[in-house]
Amino acid sequence: MARRSASESAKTVELRRDERGLALVGGGMELLGDFTRMLPRLRTDRLGRELLVRAARVRGAEEPTAIDCTAGLGEDSLLLAAAGFRVTLFERDETICALLADAMERAANEPQLKDIVERMTLVGGDSIAGLAELGFAPDVVYLDPMFPGRTKSAAVKKKFQLLHHLEQPCEEENELVAAALAASPRKVVIKRPAKGPQLAGIKPSYSISGKAVRYDVLVPPRQTEG
């Protein structure tokens, strides 16, 4: 069977807005960005144990900066912002970007999320080009690209099946990692399934692993932290 293109797949879903906000619907499913669901994970006693927060942590930065190159619905960026990072989020798919922008706008009106979301800046566009135009060296560059094995996995949550109609597996692994390293960050953090392959075949400086996910960390040679 021939594989459907992203444009063909996108025709099976549509954006709808109601009193709750902007949602992606199709195939009997609905996806609505909602950061309030993340509140339990943002509690002080839990945030520091988040694997991503542990992997991204940098020393000596009063207000560390992070670039999320593959923002999706922004939940990982929210964790980083809650941990004190100023995060720039890149999302190149216009539909997903619209969902994320709507979720951030609604979260800005929630007292428990307002200060966190103020540390998040959304940019609609390709992160490979965006990284070259930052104008500053971020502390962390974060990558969470889709890849074929993940899109076919039974472990993918049902709600994210809708996103897979829009985004295709990463076909620019080498370019993405090269752009991340060229931005001169203190570290590059890459999200992988626990037993998934290394992105672009690059061996990490170290990894932090959980049952379902692994964070590979690339530290440029001039850096010594780990």
PDB file of C-alpha atoms in Angstrom, residues 33-218:
ATOM      1  CA  GLY A  33      -3.968  21.707  23.844  1.00  0.00           C
ATOM      2  CA  ASP A  34      -4.464  22.048  27.603  1.00  0.00           C
ATOM      3  CA  PHE A  35      -1.555  22.901  29.894  1.00  0.00           C
ATOM      4  CA  THR A  36      -3.712  22.605  33.025  1.00  0.00           C
ATOM      5  CA  ARG A  37      -3.349  18.834  32.668  1.00  0.00           C
ATOM      6  CA  MET A  38       0.341  19.316  33.344  1.00  0.00           C
ATOM      7  CA  LEU A  39      -0.111  21.009  36.721  1.00  0.00           C
ATOM      8  CA  PRO A  40       0.577  17.874  38.822  1.00  0.00           C
ATOM      9  CA  ARG A  41       3.942  17.452  37.080  1.00  0.00           C
ATOM     10  CA  LEU A  42       4.844  21.089  37.716  1.00  0.00           C
ATOM     11  CA  ARG A  43       4.707  20.770  41.494  1.00  0.00           C
ATOM     12  CA  THR A  44       8.053  21.525  43.138  1.00  0.00           C
ATOM     13  CA  ASP A  45       8.312  18.047  44.646  1.00  0.00           C
ATOM     14  CA  ARG A  46       7.910  16.427  41.210  1.00  0.00           C
ATOM     15  CA  LEU A  47       9.456  18.851  38.731  1.00  0.00           C
ATOM     16  CA  GLY A  48      13.033  18.202  39.821  1.00  0.00           C
ATOM     17  CA  ARG A  49      12.553  14.475  39.212  1.00  0.00           C
ATOM     18  CA  GLU A  50      11.428  14.932  35.614  1.00  0.00           C
ATOM     19  CA  LEU A  51      13.986  13.246  33.363  1.00  0.00           C
ATOM     20  CA  LEU A  52      13.963  16.142  30.896  1.00  0.00           C
ATOM     21  CA  VAL A  53      14.606  18.688  33.633  1.00  0.00           C
ATOM     22  CA  ARG A  54      17.477  16.581  34.939  1.00  0.00           C
ATOM     23  CA  ALA A  55      18.956  16.211  31.441  1.00  0.00           C
ATOM     24  CA  ALA A  56      18.652  19.924  30.622  1.00  0.00           C
ATOM     25  CA  ARG A  57      19.945  21.261  33.940  1.00  0.00           C
ATOM     26  CA  VAL A  58      22.937  23.596  33.579  1.00  0.00           C
ATOM     27  CA  ARG A  59      25.205  25.036  36.217  1.00  0.00           C
ATOM     28  CA  GLY A  60      25.778  28.683  36.966  1.00  0.00           C
ATOM     29  CA  ALA A  61      23.027  30.198  34.811  1.00  0.00           C
ATOM     30  CA  GLU A  62      20.655  32.537  36.651  1.00  0.00           C
ATOM     31  CA  GLU A  63      18.141  32.497  33.790  1.00  0.00           C
ATOM     32  CA  PRO A  64      19.097  29.667  31.419  1.00  0.00           C
ATOM     33  CA  THR A  65      17.849  29.650  27.848  1.00  0.00           C
ATOM     34  CA  ALA A  66      16.538  26.697  25.872  1.00  0.00           C
ATOM     35  CA  ILE A  67      15.502  26.205  22.263  1.00  0.00           C
ATOM     36  CA  ASP A  68      12.840  23.567  21.642  1.00  0.00           C
ATOM     37  CA  CYS A  69      13.336  22.722  17.978  1.00  0.00           C
ATOM     38  CA  THR A  70      10.352  20.374  17.695  1.00  0.00           C
ATOM     39  CA  ALA A  71       7.758  21.945  19.973  1.00  0.00           C
ATOM     40  CA  GLY A  72       4.645  19.943  19.078  1.00  0.00           C
ATOM     41  CA  LEU A  73       2.036  20.752  21.721  1.00  0.00           C
ATOM     42  CA  GLY A  74       4.629  22.379  23.977  1.00  0.00           C
ATOM     43  CA  GLU A  75       4.403  20.132  27.036  1.00  0.00           C
ATOM     44  CA  ASP A  76       8.155  19.538  27.237  1.00  0.00           C
ATOM     45  CA  SER A  77       8.787  23.260  26.854  1.00  0.00           C
ATOM     46  CA  LEU A  78       6.346  23.884  29.680  1.00  0.00           C
ATOM     47  CA  LEU A  79       8.421  21.628  31.943  1.00  0.00           C
ATOM     48  CA  LEU A  80      11.584  23.531  31.034  1.00  0.00           C
ATOM     49  CA  ALA A  81       9.915  26.904  31.574  1.00  0.00           C
ATOM     50  CA  ALA A  82       8.596  25.750  34.951  1.00  0.00           C
ATOM     51  CA  ALA A  83      12.164  24.773  35.838  1.00  0.00           C
ATOM     52  CA  GLY A  84      13.299  28.352  35.181  1.00  0.00           C
ATOM     53  CA  PHE A  85      14.335  28.279  31.520  1.00  0.00           C
ATOM     54  CA  ARG A  86      13.372  30.934  29.003  1.00  0.00           C
ATOM     55  CA  VAL A  87      12.268  28.767  26.124  1.00  0.00           C
ATOM     56  CA  THR A  88      11.966  29.555  22.417  1.00  0.00           C
ATOM     57  CA  LEU A  89       9.671  27.029  20.752  1.00  0.00           C
ATOM     58  CA  PHE A  90       9.899  26.273  17.027  1.00  0.00           C
ATOM     59  CA  GLU A  91       7.015  24.501  15.290  1.00  0.00           C
ATOM     60  CA  ARG A  92       6.930  24.365  11.508  1.00  0.00           C
ATOM     61  CA  ASP A  93       3.518  22.753  10.995  1.00  0.00           C
ATOM     62  CA  GLU A  94       0.966  25.571  10.795  1.00  0.00           C
ATOM     63  CA  THR A  95      -1.890  23.521  12.274  1.00  0.00           C
ATOM     64  CA  ILE A  96       0.091  22.297  15.258  1.00  0.00           C
ATOM     65  CA  CYS A  97       1.496  25.793  15.748  1.00  0.00           C
ATOM     66  CA  ALA A  98      -2.060  27.154  15.874  1.00  0.00           C
ATOM     67  CA  LEU A  99      -3.049  24.566  18.504  1.00  0.00           C
ATOM     68  CA  LEU A 100       0.006  25.420  20.588  1.00  0.00           C
ATOM     69  CA  ALA A 101      -0.534  29.179  20.309  1.00  0.00           C
ATOM     70  CA  ASP A 102      -4.131  28.732  21.463  1.00  0.00           C
ATOM     71  CA  ALA A 103      -3.067  26.574  24.416  1.00  0.00           C
ATOM     72  CA  MET A 104      -0.461  29.136  25.462  1.00  0.00           C
ATOM     73  CA  GLU A 105      -2.975  31.989  25.207  1.00  0.00           C
ATOM     74  CA  ARG A 106      -5.435  30.178  27.459  1.00  0.00           C
ATOM     75  CA  ALA A 107      -2.708  29.186  29.910  1.00  0.00           C
ATOM     76  CA  ALA A 108      -1.652  32.833  30.211  1.00  0.00           C
ATOM     77  CA  ASN A 109      -5.021  33.464  31.877  1.00  0.00           C
ATOM     78  CA  GLU A 110      -4.508  30.712  34.467  1.00  0.00           C
ATOM     79  CA  PRO A 111      -2.930  32.020  37.703  1.00  0.00           C
ATOM     80  CA  GLN A 112      -0.904  28.826  38.211  1.00  0.00           C
ATOM     81  CA  LEU A 113       0.497  28.911  34.671  1.00  0.00           C
ATOM     82  CA  LYS A 114       0.745  32.603  33.826  1.00  0.00           C
ATOM     83  CA  ASP A 115       4.319  33.183  35.024  1.00  0.00           C
ATOM     84  CA  ILE A 116       5.525  29.966  33.411  1.00  0.00           C
ATOM     85  CA  VAL A 117       4.017  30.700  29.995  1.00  0.00           C
ATOM     86  CA  GLU A 118       5.532  34.190  30.055  1.00  0.00           C
ATOM     87  CA  ARG A 119       8.913  32.461  29.770  1.00  0.00           C
ATOM     88  CA  MET A 120       7.824  30.727  26.537  1.00  0.00           C
ATOM     89  CA  THR A 121       8.093  32.314  23.070  1.00  0.00           C
ATOM     90  CA  LEU A 122       6.539  30.518  20.107  1.00  0.00           C
ATOM     91  CA  VAL A 123       8.018  30.853  16.616  1.00  0.00           C
ATOM     92  CA  GLY A 124       6.207  29.388  13.640  1.00  0.00           C
ATOM     93  CA  GLY A 125       8.822  28.072  11.253  1.00  0.00           C
ATOM     94  CA  ASP A 126      11.641  25.622  10.647  1.00  0.00           C
ATOM     95  CA  SER A 127      14.100  25.308  13.519  1.00  0.00           C
ATOM     96  CA  ILE A 128      17.082  24.406  11.333  1.00  0.00           C
ATOM     97  CA  ALA A 129      16.918  27.843   9.725  1.00  0.00           C
ATOM     98  CA  GLY A 130      15.858  29.461  13.003  1.00  0.00           C
ATOM     99  CA  LEU A 131      18.863  28.179  14.923  1.00  0.00           C
ATOM    100  CA  ALA A 132      21.192  29.932  12.485  1.00  0.00           C
ATOM    101  CA  GLU A 133      19.437  33.244  13.105  1.00  0.00           C
ATOM    102  CA  LEU A 134      19.164  33.231  16.908  1.00  0.00           C
ATOM    103  CA  GLY A 135      21.760  35.902  17.550  1.00  0.00           C
ATOM    104  CA  PHE A 136      22.781  34.294  20.855  1.00  0.00           C
ATOM    105  CA  ALA A 137      24.189  31.007  22.128  1.00  0.00           C
ATOM    106  CA  PRO A 138      21.486  29.144  24.089  1.00  0.00           C
ATOM    107  CA  ASP A 139      22.300  27.044  27.116  1.00  0.00           C
ATOM    108  CA  VAL A 140      20.299  24.074  25.827  1.00  0.00           C
ATOM    109  CA  VAL A 141      18.973  22.953  22.461  1.00  0.00           C
ATOM    110  CA  TYR A 142      16.246  20.330  22.779  1.00  0.00           C
ATOM    111  CA  LEU A 143      15.269  17.876  20.030  1.00  0.00           C
ATOM    112  CA  ASP A 144      12.302  15.516  20.022  1.00  0.00           C
ATOM    113  CA  PRO A 145      11.903  14.453  16.384  1.00  0.00           C
ATOM    114  CA  MET A 146       9.410  11.839  15.260  1.00  0.00           C
ATOM    115  CA  PHE A 147      10.786   8.751  13.584  1.00  0.00           C
ATOM    116  CA  PRO A 148       9.209   5.734  11.833  1.00  0.00           C
ATOM    117  CA  GLY A 149       9.455   3.251  14.665  1.00  0.00           C
ATOM    118  CA  ARG A 150       7.635   5.593  17.017  1.00  0.00           C
ATOM    119  CA  THR A 151       4.755   6.380  14.685  1.00  0.00           C
ATOM    120  CA  LYS A 152       3.921   2.678  14.324  1.00  0.00           C
ATOM    121  CA  SER A 153       4.241   1.859  18.008  1.00  0.00           C
ATOM    122  CA  ALA A 154       1.204   0.634  19.920  1.00  0.00           C
ATOM    123  CA  ALA A 155       2.478   2.728  22.814  1.00  0.00           C
ATOM    124  CA  VAL A 156       1.582   5.979  21.040  1.00  0.00           C
ATOM    125  CA  LYS A 157      -1.260   7.609  22.936  1.00  0.00           C
ATOM    126  CA  LYS A 158      -4.502   7.688  21.017  1.00  0.00           C
ATOM    127  CA  LYS A 159      -4.794  11.470  21.078  1.00  0.00           C
ATOM    128  CA  PHE A 160      -1.418  11.875  19.375  1.00  0.00           C
ATOM    129  CA  GLN A 161      -2.531   9.734  16.445  1.00  0.00           C
ATOM    130  CA  LEU A 162      -4.099  12.942  15.141  1.00  0.00           C
ATOM    131  CA  LEU A 163      -0.733  14.687  15.104  1.00  0.00           C
ATOM    132  CA  HIS A 164       0.728  11.893  13.030  1.00  0.00           C
ATOM    133  CA  HIS A 165      -1.703  12.835  10.260  1.00  0.00           C
ATOM    134  CA  LEU A 166       0.165  16.140  10.030  1.00  0.00           C
ATOM    135  CA  GLU A 167       3.788  15.518  10.916  1.00  0.00           C
ATOM    136  CA  GLN A 168       5.977  12.983   9.181  1.00  0.00           C
ATOM    137  CA  PRO A 169       8.972  11.161  10.695  1.00  0.00           C
ATOM    138  CA  CYS A 170      12.169  13.182  10.790  1.00  0.00           C
ATOM    139  CA  GLU A 171      14.108  12.904   7.529  1.00  0.00           C
ATOM    140  CA  GLU A 172      16.660  15.585   8.402  1.00  0.00           C
ATOM    141  CA  GLU A 173      18.390  13.982  11.372  1.00  0.00           C
ATOM    142  CA  ASN A 174      21.925  14.967  10.351  1.00  0.00           C
ATOM    143  CA  GLU A 175      20.924  18.535   9.499  1.00  0.00           C
ATOM    144  CA  LEU A 176      18.978  18.951  12.727  1.00  0.00           C
ATOM    145  CA  VAL A 177      21.818  17.789  14.966  1.00  0.00           C
ATOM    146  CA  ALA A 178      24.367  19.817  12.993  1.00  0.00           C
ATOM    147  CA  ALA A 179      22.246  22.955  13.329  1.00  0.00           C
ATOM    148  CA  ALA A 180      21.798  22.341  17.050  1.00  0.00           C
ATOM    149  CA  LEU A 181      25.542  21.994  17.628  1.00  0.00           C
ATOM    150  CA  ALA A 182      26.313  24.979  15.382  1.00  0.00           C
ATOM    151  CA  ALA A 183      24.224  27.172  17.693  1.00  0.00           C
ATOM    152  CA  SER A 184      27.008  26.703  20.295  1.00  0.00           C
ATOM    153  CA  PRO A 185      24.832  25.531  23.213  1.00  0.00           C
ATOM    154  CA  ARG A 186      26.239  24.171  26.435  1.00  0.00           C
ATOM    155  CA  LYS A 187      24.408  20.935  25.668  1.00  0.00           C
ATOM    156  CA  VAL A 188      22.021  19.352  23.198  1.00  0.00           C
ATOM    157  CA  VAL A 189      19.309  17.164  24.727  1.00  0.00           C
ATOM    158  CA  ILE A 190      17.671  14.565  22.471  1.00  0.00           C
ATOM    159  CA  LYS A 191      14.518  12.640  23.420  1.00  0.00           C
ATOM    160  CA  ARG A 192      14.449   9.000  22.343  1.00  0.00           C
ATOM    161  CA  PRO A 193      12.371   5.927  23.167  1.00  0.00           C
ATOM    162  CA  ALA A 194      14.182   3.947  25.855  1.00  0.00           C
ATOM    163  CA  LYS A 195      15.428   1.354  23.356  1.00  0.00           C
ATOM    164  CA  GLY A 196      15.388   3.565  20.283  1.00  0.00           C
ATOM    165  CA  PRO A 197      18.379   4.323  18.051  1.00  0.00           C
ATOM    166  CA  GLN A 198      20.632   7.296  18.565  1.00  0.00           C
ATOM    167  CA  LEU A 199      19.650  10.319  16.481  1.00  0.00           C
ATOM    168  CA  ALA A 200      21.837  10.556  13.371  1.00  0.00           C
ATOM    169  CA  GLY A 201      23.931   7.737  14.831  1.00  0.00           C
ATOM    170  CA  ILE A 202      25.775  10.129  17.146  1.00  0.00           C
ATOM    171  CA  LYS A 203      26.961   8.684  20.437  1.00  0.00           C
ATOM    172  CA  PRO A 204      25.859  10.905  23.356  1.00  0.00           C
ATOM    173  CA  SER A 205      28.155  12.210  26.060  1.00  0.00           C
ATOM    174  CA  TYR A 206      25.760  10.563  28.517  1.00  0.00           C
ATOM    175  CA  SER A 207      22.126   9.516  28.790  1.00  0.00           C
ATOM    176  CA  ILE A 208      19.375   9.672  31.385  1.00  0.00           C
ATOM    177  CA  SER A 209      16.910   6.808  30.978  1.00  0.00           C
ATOM    178  CA  GLY A 210      13.469   5.874  32.243  1.00  0.00           C
ATOM    179  CA  LYS A 211      11.197   2.944  31.470  1.00  0.00           C
ATOM    180  CA  ALA A 212       9.731   4.421  28.288  1.00  0.00           C
ATOM    181  CA  VAL A 213      12.012   7.292  27.311  1.00  0.00           C
ATOM    182  CA  ARG A 214      15.705   8.155  27.166  1.00  0.00           C
ATOM    183  CA  TYR A 215      17.402  11.536  26.982  1.00  0.00           C
ATOM    184  CA  ASP A 216      20.708  11.522  25.125  1.00  0.00           C
ATOM    185  CA  VAL A 217      22.866  14.525  25.985  1.00  0.00           C
ATOM    186  CA  LEU A 218      25.555  15.884  23.687  1.00  0.00           C
TER     187      LEU A 218
END
